[in-house]
Amino acid sequence: MATILTRMGDGHSVELTPDQLRREVVEGSEDAARRARIPALDENEVDYLVDLFAYPGRITGVERGREVVLTKDGCANTLYSGQMSSGVGIPLAREQGVRIFERAFCFDTMEVAHPDYSFKPAKPLIALERTTMEQALLDTIVPLFYGAMPNMGLYFRPDGPYRNPADLLPKGLIAEARETQVGAAAALRDDMVMVGTEMAAAGADGIDFDTTASAGDAEFLATLEAIERLADTTDLAIEVGMATELVLGFHGELEYKGTRLAGLWPHQQVKVVEQAGAHIFGPVATTRTDRTAPWNVARATTFVRECSRVAEIPVHANVGMGVGGISMAEVQPSDVATRAGAALVEIGGADGL
Amino acid sequence: MSICHALASGMGGIKTAGDLVARMQLRKMRLAEAKRYVADALGVGVRDLTDSTVMRALREELDIGVITAVPGSAKGIEAKLRIADLLGVPINSVERLRERASGSL
């Protein structure tokens, strides 16, 4: 029997029979459906994914005319940064990197960002960040965002001034753990508003909050509040990319306009992000390295499809390393990356990636 | 990996009309509406938006920035000035330039 060559979630190759491939797609979708209480992919959609992974070509893509808008995280760090960003270490200034992505790689948008890609380290260097943005805006044609991660973990000891909830929770100090998260969230919110305001003054087209809610519901709340303020006071387009498919409740009781944030899935996350005033939403589904690429892509597609169905703003499915069905691997297999993108657009209904 | 996505799924940026459709998404338009809006503004079909043969010529004709380095063609903010007028939408960096240059021009 002919087998189909595909990969595991960690990028290693694996061969599946046609029946095994179909089973992987169905089970991946059903996993998402069961967890988020959303519909699984129907028979036609399963057939599409089976055909996608059974196709022997190394790369594939969407049909002509079905192309979507690409937004970017990390500026051009894949060019000038090191292994930590899967960067290839080419000595380039950020302005050069942005132009390469515009002209050589034909990206639809781009972003300026600090190599230490979080709001906390960017804030003390805001003068440099703003200067870089101002200069890049003069030279480029594509929309330019300023991007950074909320990354509330940097506000906790030893990296920041607030007591670390990861130290408090194992001691049963739940009230104290909640209090410190609320304090850190307020500081984070103010920093994000400050950076966003400076970028608006620079003339940036937008701001990108990447890996939102990585530290859970308090970080999500800080980001939503920052979005509200920036939407009210600036003309920035606001993009929100999430960290994972489920908002983790490290606090557990925080709400935004009556909606408890802990436990939200992508189709629910997009609604509070819309309420806050954002313009683009990026749902995430984390890749499981112990499952196959078809399983992971089917799972991610199921989450994104429901998110796209209910969204009123554009949905840009996250397809970076380890999310959206993409392999959790330092060097990306092109066969999986192109299939994941095609699936999220053609079946997931994403407006972008 | 970025190149994978650009080749497999991306609209093509300034090689085609990807940047223009992106600007409409920044105004909360979903993809179909954004493509329709830009196609109408350019006077082309939606399918033409990602056709580099059509768009390369059209972008040069409209002088809104082309992918190759052509002397005398609009570049950077020059192109964005024209794009803002073409699409009928404000572009922040263009508005900033107009404010800073007011009285000088």
CSV table of C-alpha atoms in Angstrom, one decimal:
chain,number,residue,atom,x,y,z
A,1,MET,CA,0.0,0.0,0.0
A,2,ALA,CA,1.3,3.4,-0.9
A,3,THR,CA,2.1,5.6,2.1
A,4,ILE,CA,2.0,9.3,2.5
A,5,LEU,CA,5.1,11.1,3.7
A,6,THR,CA,4.4,13.8,6.2
A,7,ARG,CA,5.7,15.0,9.6
A,8,MET,CA,5.2,15.0,13.3
A,9,GLY,CA,4.6,18.2,15.2
A,10,ASP,CA,8.3,18.4,15.9
A,11,GLY,CA,9.3,18.3,12.2
A,12,HIS,CA,10.5,14.7,12.0
A,13,SER,CA,9.2,12.8,9.0
A,14,VAL,CA,6.6,10.0,9.3
A,15,GLU,CA,4.8,7.9,6.8
A,16,LEU,CA,1.0,7.3,7.1
A,17,THR,CA,-1.3,5.1,5.2
A,18,PRO,CA,-4.3,6.8,3.6
A,19,ASP,CA,-6.6,5.5,6.4
A,20,GLN,CA,-4.2,6.7,9.0
A,21,LEU,CA,-4.0,10.2,7.4
A,22,ARG,CA,-7.8,10.5,7.4
A,23,ARG,CA,-8.0,9.4,11.0
A,24,GLU,CA,-5.4,12.0,12.0
A,25,VAL,CA,-7.3,14.8,10.4
A,26,VAL,CA,-10.6,13.7,11.9
A,27,GLU,CA,-9.2,13.2,15.4
A,28,GLY,CA,-7.3,16.5,15.3
A,29,SER,CA,-10.5,18.3,14.4
A,30,GLU,CA,-12.5,16.5,17.0
A,31,ASP,CA,-10.0,17.4,19.7
A,32,ALA,CA,-10.5,21.1,19.0
A,33,ALA,CA,-14.3,20.6,18.7
A,34,ARG,CA,-14.5,18.8,22.0
A,35,ARG,CA,-12.4,21.3,24.0
A,36,ALA,CA,-13.9,24.5,22.6
A,37,ARG,CA,-17.4,23.1,22.1
A,38,ILE,CA,-17.5,24.1,18.4
A,39,PRO,CA,-18.3,22.1,15.3
A,40,ALA,CA,-15.8,19.7,13.9
A,41,LEU,CA,-14.8,19.8,10.2
A,42,ASP,CA,-17.4,18.3,7.9
A,43,GLU,CA,-16.7,15.5,5.4
A,44,ASN,CA,-15.8,17.9,2.5
A,45,GLU,CA,-13.4,19.8,4.7
A,46,VAL,CA,-11.8,16.6,5.9
A,47,ASP,CA,-11.4,15.5,2.3
A,48,TYR,CA,-9.7,18.8,1.5
A,49,LEU,CA,-7.1,18.3,4.2
A,50,VAL,CA,-6.6,14.7,3.3
A,51,ASP,CA,-5.9,15.7,-0.3
A,52,LEU,CA,-3.7,18.5,0.9
A,53,PHE,CA,-1.4,16.2,2.8
A,54,ALA,CA,-1.6,13.3,0.3
A,55,TYR,CA,-0.4,15.6,-2.5
A,56,PRO,CA,3.2,14.5,-3.0
A,57,GLY,CA,4.6,18.0,-4.0
A,58,ARG,CA,7.0,19.6,-1.6
A,59,ILE,CA,5.1,22.8,-1.4
A,60,THR,CA,1.5,23.8,-2.1
A,61,GLY,CA,-0.7,26.9,-1.5
A,62,VAL,CA,-4.0,28.5,-1.9
A,63,GLU,CA,-5.8,28.7,-5.2
A,64,ARG,CA,-5.1,31.7,-7.4
A,65,GLY,CA,-7.4,34.5,-6.4
A,66,ARG,CA,-7.7,33.2,-2.8
A,67,GLU,CA,-4.6,34.9,-1.6
A,68,VAL,CA,-4.7,36.7,1.8
A,69,VAL,CA,-2.9,39.6,3.5
A,70,LEU,CA,0.2,38.8,5.5
A,71,THR,CA,1.1,40.6,8.7
A,72,LYS,CA,4.4,40.0,10.5
A,73,ASP,CA,5.8,39.6,13.9
A,74,GLY,CA,9.3,40.2,15.0
A,75,CYS,CA,10.3,42.8,12.4
A,76,ALA,CA,13.0,41.3,10.3
A,77,ASN,CA,14.6,39.4,13.1
A,78,THR,CA,14.7,36.2,11.0
A,79,LEU,CA,17.4,37.9,9.1
A,80,TYR,CA,19.5,39.8,11.6
A,81,SER,CA,18.8,38.0,14.9
A,82,GLY,CA,20.3,34.8,16.2
A,83,GLN,CA,19.1,31.3,17.0
A,84,MET,CA,16.7,32.5,19.7
A,85,SER,CA,14.5,34.0,16.9
A,86,SER,CA,15.3,31.4,14.3
A,87,GLY,CA,17.4,34.2,12.8
A,88,VAL,CA,20.2,33.6,10.3
A,89,GLY,CA,22.5,36.3,11.7
A,90,ILE,CA,22.9,38.6,8.7
A,91,PRO,CA,24.2,41.9,9.8
A,92,LEU,CA,21.4,44.3,8.7
A,93,ALA,CA,19.8,47.4,10.2
A,94,ARG,CA,16.1,47.1,10.8
A,95,GLU,CA,15.4,49.6,8.1
A,96,GLN,CA,17.2,47.4,5.6
A,97,GLY,CA,15.4,44.3,6.9
A,98,VAL,CA,12.0,46.0,6.5
A,99,ARG,CA,12.8,46.9,2.9
A,100,ILE,CA,13.9,43.4,2.1
A,101,PHE,CA,10.6,42.1,3.3
A,102,GLU,CA,8.8,44.7,1.3
A,103,ARG,CA,10.7,44.3,-1.9
A,104,ALA,CA,12.4,40.9,-2.0
A,105,PHE,CA,9.9,38.8,-0.1
A,106,CYS,CA,6.8,40.8,-1.1
A,107,PHE,CA,5.1,41.0,2.2
A,108,ASP,CA,1.8,42.9,2.3
A,109,THR,CA,2.7,44.7,5.6
A,110,MET,CA,5.7,44.9,7.9
A,111,GLU,CA,6.6,45.9,11.3
A,112,VAL,CA,9.4,47.6,13.2
A,113,ALA,CA,10.3,46.0,16.5
A,114,HIS,CA,13.0,45.8,19.1
A,115,PRO,CA,15.2,42.7,18.9
A,116,ASP,CA,14.3,42.0,22.5
A,117,TYR,CA,10.7,41.7,21.3
A,118,SER,CA,8.7,42.9,24.4
A,119,PHE,CA,7.2,46.2,25.5
A,120,LYS,CA,9.2,46.4,28.8
A,121,PRO,CA,12.7,46.4,27.1
A,122,ALA,CA,11.5,48.6,24.3
A,123,LYS,CA,10.1,51.3,26.5
A,124,PRO,CA,13.5,52.8,27.8
A,125,LEU,CA,14.7,52.8,24.2
A,126,ILE,CA,11.5,54.5,22.8
A,127,ALA,CA,13.5,57.4,21.3
A,128,LEU,CA,15.4,54.9,19.2
A,129,GLU,CA,12.3,52.9,18.4
A,130,ARG,CA,10.5,56.0,17.3
A,131,THR,CA,13.3,57.3,15.2
A,132,THR,CA,13.6,53.9,13.4
A,133,MET,CA,9.8,53.9,12.7
A,134,GLU,CA,9.9,57.5,11.4
A,135,GLN,CA,12.7,56.7,9.0
A,136,ALA,CA,11.2,53.5,7.9
A,137,LEU,CA,7.9,55.2,7.2
A,138,LEU,CA,9.6,57.6,4.8
A,139,ASP,CA,11.2,54.7,2.8
A,140,THR,CA,8.4,52.1,2.6
A,141,ILE,CA,5.1,51.8,0.9
A,142,VAL,CA,3.5,48.9,2.8
A,143,PRO,CA,1.7,49.5,6.0
A,144,LEU,CA,4.1,49.5,9.0
A,145,PHE,CA,3.2,48.3,12.5
A,146,TYR,CA,5.2,48.6,15.7
A,147,GLY,CA,5.2,45.1,17.2
A,148,ALA,CA,6.0,43.8,20.7
A,149,MET,CA,4.9,41.2,23.2
A,150,PRO,CA,3.1,42.2,26.3
A,151,ASN,CA,5.1,39.5,28.1
A,152,MET,CA,3.9,40.3,31.6
A,153,GLY,CA,6.3,37.7,33.0
A,154,LEU,CA,9.0,40.4,32.7
A,155,TYR,CA,7.3,42.4,35.4
A,156,PHE,CA,7.7,39.7,38.0
A,157,ARG,CA,10.8,39.1,40.1
A,158,PRO,CA,13.6,38.5,39.4
A,159,ASP,CA,13.1,40.5,36.1
A,160,GLY,CA,10.7,43.1,37.5
A,161,PRO,CA,9.5,44.7,40.7
A,162,TYR,CA,6.4,42.6,41.4
A,163,ARG,CA,6.2,39.5,43.5
A,164,ASN,CA,6.2,36.4,41.3
A,165,PRO,CA,2.8,34.5,41.3
A,166,ALA,CA,4.7,31.4,40.4
A,167,ASP,CA,6.4,31.6,43.8
A,168,LEU,CA,3.2,32.5,45.6
A,169,LEU,CA,0.8,30.0,44.2
A,170,PRO,CA,2.6,26.8,45.3
A,171,LYS,CA,2.5,28.3,48.9
A,172,GLY,CA,-1.2,28.6,48.6
A,173,LEU,CA,-1.0,32.4,48.7
A,174,ILE,CA,-3.8,32.8,46.1
A,175,ALA,CA,-5.0,36.3,47.2
A,176,GLU,CA,-1.4,37.6,47.1
A,177,ALA,CA,-0.8,36.0,43.7
A,178,ARG,CA,-3.9,37.7,42.3
A,179,GLU,CA,-2.9,41.0,43.8
A,180,THR,CA,0.5,41.0,42.3
A,181,GLN,CA,-0.8,40.1,38.9
A,182,VAL,CA,-3.3,43.0,39.0
A,183,GLY,CA,-0.4,45.3,39.9
A,184,ALA,CA,1.8,44.1,37.1
A,185,ALA,CA,-1.0,44.3,34.7
A,186,ALA,CA,-1.5,47.9,35.4
A,187,ALA,CA,2.2,48.7,34.9
A,188,LEU,CA,2.2,46.7,31.7
A,189,ARG,CA,-0.9,48.5,30.4
A,190,ASP,CA,0.6,51.9,31.0
A,191,ASP,CA,3.8,50.9,29.3
A,192,MET,CA,2.0,49.6,26.2
A,193,VAL,CA,-0.1,52.8,26.0
A,194,MET,CA,3.1,54.8,26.3
A,195,VAL,CA,4.8,53.0,23.5
A,196,GLY,CA,1.7,53.0,21.3
A,197,THR,CA,1.2,56.7,21.8
A,198,GLU,CA,4.8,57.4,20.7
A,199,MET,CA,4.4,55.2,17.6
A,200,ALA,CA,1.2,57.0,16.7
A,201,ALA,CA,3.1,60.3,17.0
A,202,ALA,CA,5.7,58.8,14.7
A,203,GLY,CA,3.0,58.1,12.1
A,204,ALA,CA,2.9,54.4,12.3
A,205,ASP,CA,0.1,52.6,10.6
A,206,GLY,CA,-0.5,50.3,13.5
A,207,ILE,CA,0.6,48.4,16.6
A,208,ASP,CA,0.8,44.7,17.0
A,209,PHE,CA,0.3,43.0,20.4
A,210,ASP,CA,2.0,39.7,19.9
A,211,THR,CA,1.6,36.5,22.0
A,212,THR,CA,-1.1,38.2,24.1
A,213,ALA,CA,-2.2,36.4,27.3
A,214,SER,CA,1.1,34.4,27.5
A,215,ALA,CA,1.0,35.1,31.2
A,216,GLY,CA,-2.7,34.4,31.4
A,217,ASP,CA,-5.9,36.4,32.0
A,218,ALA,CA,-4.3,39.3,33.8
A,219,GLU,CA,-2.0,40.0,30.8
A,220,PHE,CA,-5.0,39.7,28.5
A,221,LEU,CA,-6.9,42.3,30.6
A,222,ALA,CA,-3.9,44.7,30.5
A,223,THR,CA,-3.8,44.3,26.7
A,224,LEU,CA,-7.5,44.9,26.3
A,225,GLU,CA,-7.4,48.0,28.4
A,226,ALA,CA,-4.4,49.3,26.4
A,227,ILE,CA,-6.3,48.7,23.2
A,228,GLU,CA,-9.2,50.7,24.5
A,229,ARG,CA,-7.1,53.7,25.3
A,230,LEU,CA,-5.1,53.6,22.1
A,231,ALA,CA,-8.3,53.1,20.0
A,232,ASP,CA,-9.8,56.2,21.8
A,233,THR,CA,-6.8,58.4,21.5
A,234,THR,CA,-4.9,57.5,18.3
A,235,ASP,CA,-5.4,56.5,14.7
A,236,LEU,CA,-3.4,53.4,15.0
A,237,ALA,CA,-4.7,50.1,13.6
A,238,ILE,CA,-4.5,47.6,16.3
A,239,GLU,CA,-3.6,44.0,15.8
A,240,VAL,CA,-3.8,41.4,18.5
A,241,GLY,CA,-2.1,38.0,18.2
A,242,MET,CA,-2.7,35.5,20.9
A,243,ALA,CA,-0.2,33.2,22.7
A,244,THR,CA,-2.2,30.1,22.7
A,245,GLU,CA,-5.7,28.7,22.1
A,246,LEU,CA,-7.0,29.0,25.7
A,247,VAL,CA,-6.6,32.0,28.0
A,248,LEU,CA,-5.1,30.5,31.1
A,249,GLY,CA,-6.5,31.6,34.4
A,250,PHE,CA,-3.5,32.4,36.6
A,251,HIS,CA,-5.7,34.9,38.3
A,252,GLY,CA,-9.0,33.2,37.4
A,253,GLU,CA,-11.5,35.9,38.2
A,254,LEU,CA,-10.7,38.8,36.0
A,255,GLU,CA,-13.4,40.1,33.7
A,256,TYR,CA,-13.6,42.5,30.8
A,257,LYS,CA,-16.9,44.2,30.4
A,258,GLY,CA,-18.7,41.3,32.1
A,259,THR,CA,-16.8,38.5,30.3
A,260,ARG,CA,-14.6,36.3,32.4
A,261,LEU,CA,-11.3,36.1,30.5
A,262,ALA,CA,-10.0,32.8,31.9
A,263,GLY,CA,-11.0,29.9,29.8
A,264,LEU,CA,-11.8,31.8,26.6
A,265,TRP,CA,-11.2,30.0,23.3
A,266,PRO,CA,-10.4,31.8,20.0
A,267,HIS,CA,-14.0,32.3,18.8
A,268,GLN,CA,-14.7,33.9,22.2
A,269,GLN,CA,-11.4,35.8,22.4
A,270,VAL,CA,-12.1,37.6,19.2
A,271,LYS,CA,-15.3,39.1,20.6
A,272,VAL,CA,-13.7,40.8,23.6
A,273,VAL,CA,-10.9,42.0,21.3
A,274,GLU,CA,-13.5,43.5,19.0
A,275,GLN,CA,-15.2,45.1,22.0
A,276,ALA,CA,-11.9,46.7,23.1
A,277,GLY,CA,-11.6,48.3,19.6
A,278,ALA,CA,-8.9,46.3,17.8
A,279,HIS,CA,-8.8,46.0,14.0
A,280,ILE,CA,-7.2,42.6,13.4
A,281,PHE,CA,-7.3,39.4,15.5
A,282,GLY,CA,-4.8,36.6,15.3
A,283,PRO,CA,-6.0,33.3,16.8
A,284,VAL,CA,-3.5,30.7,17.8
A,285,ALA,CA,-3.5,26.9,18.2
A,286,THR,CA,-0.4,25.4,19.8
A,287,THR,CA,1.3,22.5,18.0
A,288,ARG,CA,1.6,19.2,19.8
A,289,THR,CA,4.9,17.7,19.0
A,290,ASP,CA,3.7,14.2,19.8
A,291,ARG,CA,1.0,14.4,17.2
A,292,THR,CA,1.3,14.5,13.4
A,293,ALA,CA,1.2,17.6,11.2
A,294,PRO,CA,-2.2,16.6,9.7
A,295,TRP,CA,-3.6,16.2,13.3
A,296,ASN,CA,-2.3,19.6,14.3
A,297,VAL,CA,-3.3,21.4,11.1
A,298,ALA,CA,-6.8,20.0,11.3
A,299,ARG,CA,-7.1,21.0,14.9
A,300,ALA,CA,-5.9,24.5,14.2
A,301,THR,CA,-8.2,24.8,11.2
A,302,THR,CA,-11.2,23.9,13.4
A,303,PHE,CA,-10.4,26.6,15.9
A,304,VAL,CA,-9.8,29.2,13.2
A,305,ARG,CA,-12.9,28.3,11.2
A,306,GLU,CA,-15.2,29.0,14.1
A,307,CYS,CA,-13.3,32.2,14.9
A,308,SER,CA,-13.6,33.4,11.4
A,309,ARG,CA,-17.3,32.6,11.3
A,310,VAL,CA,-18.1,34.9,14.3
A,311,ALA,CA,-15.6,37.6,13.7
A,312,GLU,CA,-16.5,41.1,12.6
A,313,ILE,CA,-12.9,42.2,12.1
A,314,PRO,CA,-10.2,40.5,9.9
A,315,VAL,CA,-8.8,37.3,11.3
A,316,HIS,CA,-5.1,36.7,10.7
A,317,ALA,CA,-4.3,33.2,11.8
A,318,ASN,CA,-0.9,32.9,13.5
A,319,VAL,CA,1.4,30.6,11.6
A,320,GLY,CA,4.7,31.1,13.3
A,321,MET,CA,6.9,28.3,14.8
A,322,GLY,CA,4.8,26.0,16.9
A,323,VAL,CA,1.4,27.5,16.2
A,324,GLY,CA,-1.3,27.1,13.6
A,325,GLY,CA,-0.1,23.6,12.8
A,326,ILE,CA,3.4,24.7,12.0
A,327,SER,CA,6.1,22.4,13.3
A,328,MET,CA,7.7,23.2,16.6
A,329,ALA,CA,11.2,23.2,15.0
A,330,GLU,CA,14.0,25.8,14.7
A,331,VAL,CA,14.2,25.3,11.0
A,332,GLN,CA,10.8,25.0,9.3
A,333,PRO,CA,9.8,22.3,6.9
A,334,SER,CA,8.3,24.1,3.9
A,335,ASP,CA,6.0,21.2,3.2
A,336,VAL,CA,4.2,21.7,6.5
A,337,ALA,CA,4.3,25.5,6.5
A,338,THR,CA,2.7,25.9,3.1
A,339,ARG,CA,0.0,23.3,3.8
A,340,ALA,CA,-0.9,24.8,7.2
A,341,GLY,CA,-1.3,28.2,5.6
A,342,ALA,CA,-3.4,26.9,2.7
A,343,ALA,CA,-5.7,25.0,5.2
A,344,LEU,CA,-6.2,28.0,7.4
A,345,VAL,CA,-7.2,30.1,4.5
A,346,GLU,CA,-9.2,27.7,2.3
A,347,ILE,CA,-11.1,25.9,5.2
A,348,GLY,CA,-10.4,28.1,8.2
A,349,GLY,CA,-11.6,31.2,6.3
A,350,ALA,CA,-8.8,33.4,7.6
A,351,ASP,CA,-8.5,36.9,6.1
A,352,GLY,CA,-4.8,36.7,6.5
A,353,LEU,CA,-1.9,35.1,8.1
B,1,MET,CA,9.3,30.3,6.8
B,2,SER,CA,8.1,33.8,6.0
B,3,ILE,CA,9.0,33.2,2.4
B,4,CYS,CA,6.9,30.0,2.5
B,5,HIS,CA,3.8,31.9,3.5
B,6,ALA,CA,4.5,34.7,1.1
B,7,LEU,CA,4.7,32.3,-1.8
B,8,ALA,CA,1.9,29.9,-0.8
B,9,SER,CA,-0.7,32.3,0.5
B,10,GLY,CA,0.3,35.9,0.4
B,11,MET,CA,-1.2,38.6,-1.8
B,12,GLY,CA,2.2,39.8,-2.9
B,13,GLY,CA,2.6,43.2,-1.4
B,14,ILE,CA,3.7,45.9,-3.8
B,15,LYS,CA,4.4,43.3,-6.5
B,16,THR,CA,0.6,43.3,-6.8
B,17,ALA,CA,-2.1,45.0,-4.6
B,18,GLY,CA,-1.4,43.3,-1.3
B,19,ASP,CA,-0.4,46.5,0.5
B,20,LEU,CA,-3.6,48.2,-0.8
B,21,VAL,CA,-5.9,45.4,0.4
B,22,ALA,CA,-4.0,45.4,3.7
B,23,ARG,CA,-4.7,49.1,4.2
B,24,MET,CA,-8.4,48.4,4.0
B,25,GLN,CA,-8.1,45.6,6.5
B,26,LEU,CA,-6.5,48.1,8.8
B,27,ARG,CA,-9.9,49.8,8.7
B,28,LYS,CA,-11.6,46.6,9.9
B,29,MET,CA,-12.7,45.4,6.4
B,30,ARG,CA,-12.8,41.6,6.1
B,31,LEU,CA,-10.9,40.2,3.1
B,32,ALA,CA,-13.7,40.0,0.5
B,33,GLU,CA,-14.9,43.5,1.2
B,34,ALA,CA,-11.3,44.8,1.3
B,35,LYS,CA,-10.5,43.2,-2.1
B,36,ARG,CA,-13.8,44.5,-3.6
B,37,TYR,CA,-13.0,48.0,-2.4
B,38,VAL,CA,-9.5,48.1,-3.8
B,39,ALA,CA,-10.6,46.5,-7.1
B,40,ASP,CA,-13.2,49.2,-7.5
B,41,ALA,CA,-10.8,51.9,-6.7
B,42,LEU,CA,-8.3,50.6,-9.2
B,43,GLY,CA,-10.9,49.8,-11.9
B,44,VAL,CA,-10.0,46.1,-12.1
B,45,GLY,CA,-11.5,42.8,-11.3
B,46,VAL,CA,-10.9,41.2,-7.9
B,47,ARG,CA,-8.8,38.4,-9.5
B,48,ASP,CA,-6.5,41.0,-11.1
B,49,LEU,CA,-5.4,42.2,-7.6
B,50,THR,CA,-3.0,39.3,-7.3
B,51,ASP,CA,-2.0,39.1,-10.9
B,52,SER,CA,1.5,40.6,-11.0
B,53,THR,CA,1.3,41.0,-14.8
B,54,VAL,CA,-1.7,43.3,-14.5
B,55,MET,CA,-0.6,45.0,-11.3
B,56,ARG,CA,3.0,45.8,-12.3
B,57,ALA,CA,1.8,47.8,-15.3
B,58,LEU,CA,-1.1,49.4,-13.4
B,59,ARG,CA,1.0,50.4,-10.4
B,60,GLU,CA,3.4,52.2,-12.8
B,61,GLU,CA,0.6,53.9,-14.6
B,62,LEU,CA,-0.9,55.1,-11.3
B,63,ASP,CA,2.6,55.8,-9.9
B,64,ILE,CA,1.8,54.2,-6.6
B,65,GLY,CA,5.1,52.3,-6.2
B,66,VAL,CA,6.4,49.4,-8.2
B,67,ILE,CA,8.4,46.4,-7.0
B,68,THR,CA,11.4,47.0,-9.2
B,69,ALA,CA,13.7,50.0,-8.8
B,70,VAL,CA,12.6,52.4,-11.5
B,71,PRO,CA,14.2,55.8,-11.6
B,72,GLY,CA,11.6,58.6,-11.4
B,73,SER,CA,8.8,56.3,-10.0
B,74,ALA,CA,7.2,57.2,-6.8
B,75,LYS,CA,9.0,55.7,-3.8
B,76,GLY,CA,8.2,55.4,-0.1
B,77,ILE,CA,6.1,58.2,1.2
B,78,GLU,CA,5.7,59.7,-2.3
B,79,ALA,CA,3.8,56.5,-3.2
B,80,LYS,CA,1.8,56.6,0.0
B,81,LEU,CA,0.7,60.1,-0.7
B,82,ARG,CA,-0.8,58.9,-4.0
B,83,ILE,CA,-2.2,55.7,-2.4
B,84,ALA,CA,-4.1,57.7,0.2
B,85,ASP,CA,-5.7,59.8,-2.5
B,86,LEU,CA,-6.5,56.7,-4.7
B,87,LEU,CA,-8.1,54.8,-1.9
B,88,GLY,CA,-9.7,57.8,-0.2
B,89,VAL,CA,-8.3,56.8,3.2
B,90,PRO,CA,-5.9,58.7,5.5
B,91,ILE,CA,-2.5,57.2,6.0
B,92,ASN,CA,-0.9,58.3,9.3
B,93,SER,CA,2.6,59.0,8.0
B,94,VAL,CA,1.2,61.0,5.1
B,95,GLU,CA,-1.0,63.0,7.4
B,96,ARG,CA,2.1,63.6,9.6
B,97,LEU,CA,4.1,64.8,6.6
B,98,ARG,CA,1.3,67.2,5.5
B,99,GLU,CA,1.1,68.7,9.0
B,100,ARG,CA,4.9,69.1,9.3
B,101,ALA,CA,5.1,70.5,5.8
B,102,SER,CA,2.2,72.9,6.0
B,103,GLY,CA,3.4,76.4,5.3
B,104,SER,CA,6.5,75.1,3.6
B,105,LEU,CA,4.8,74.0,0.4
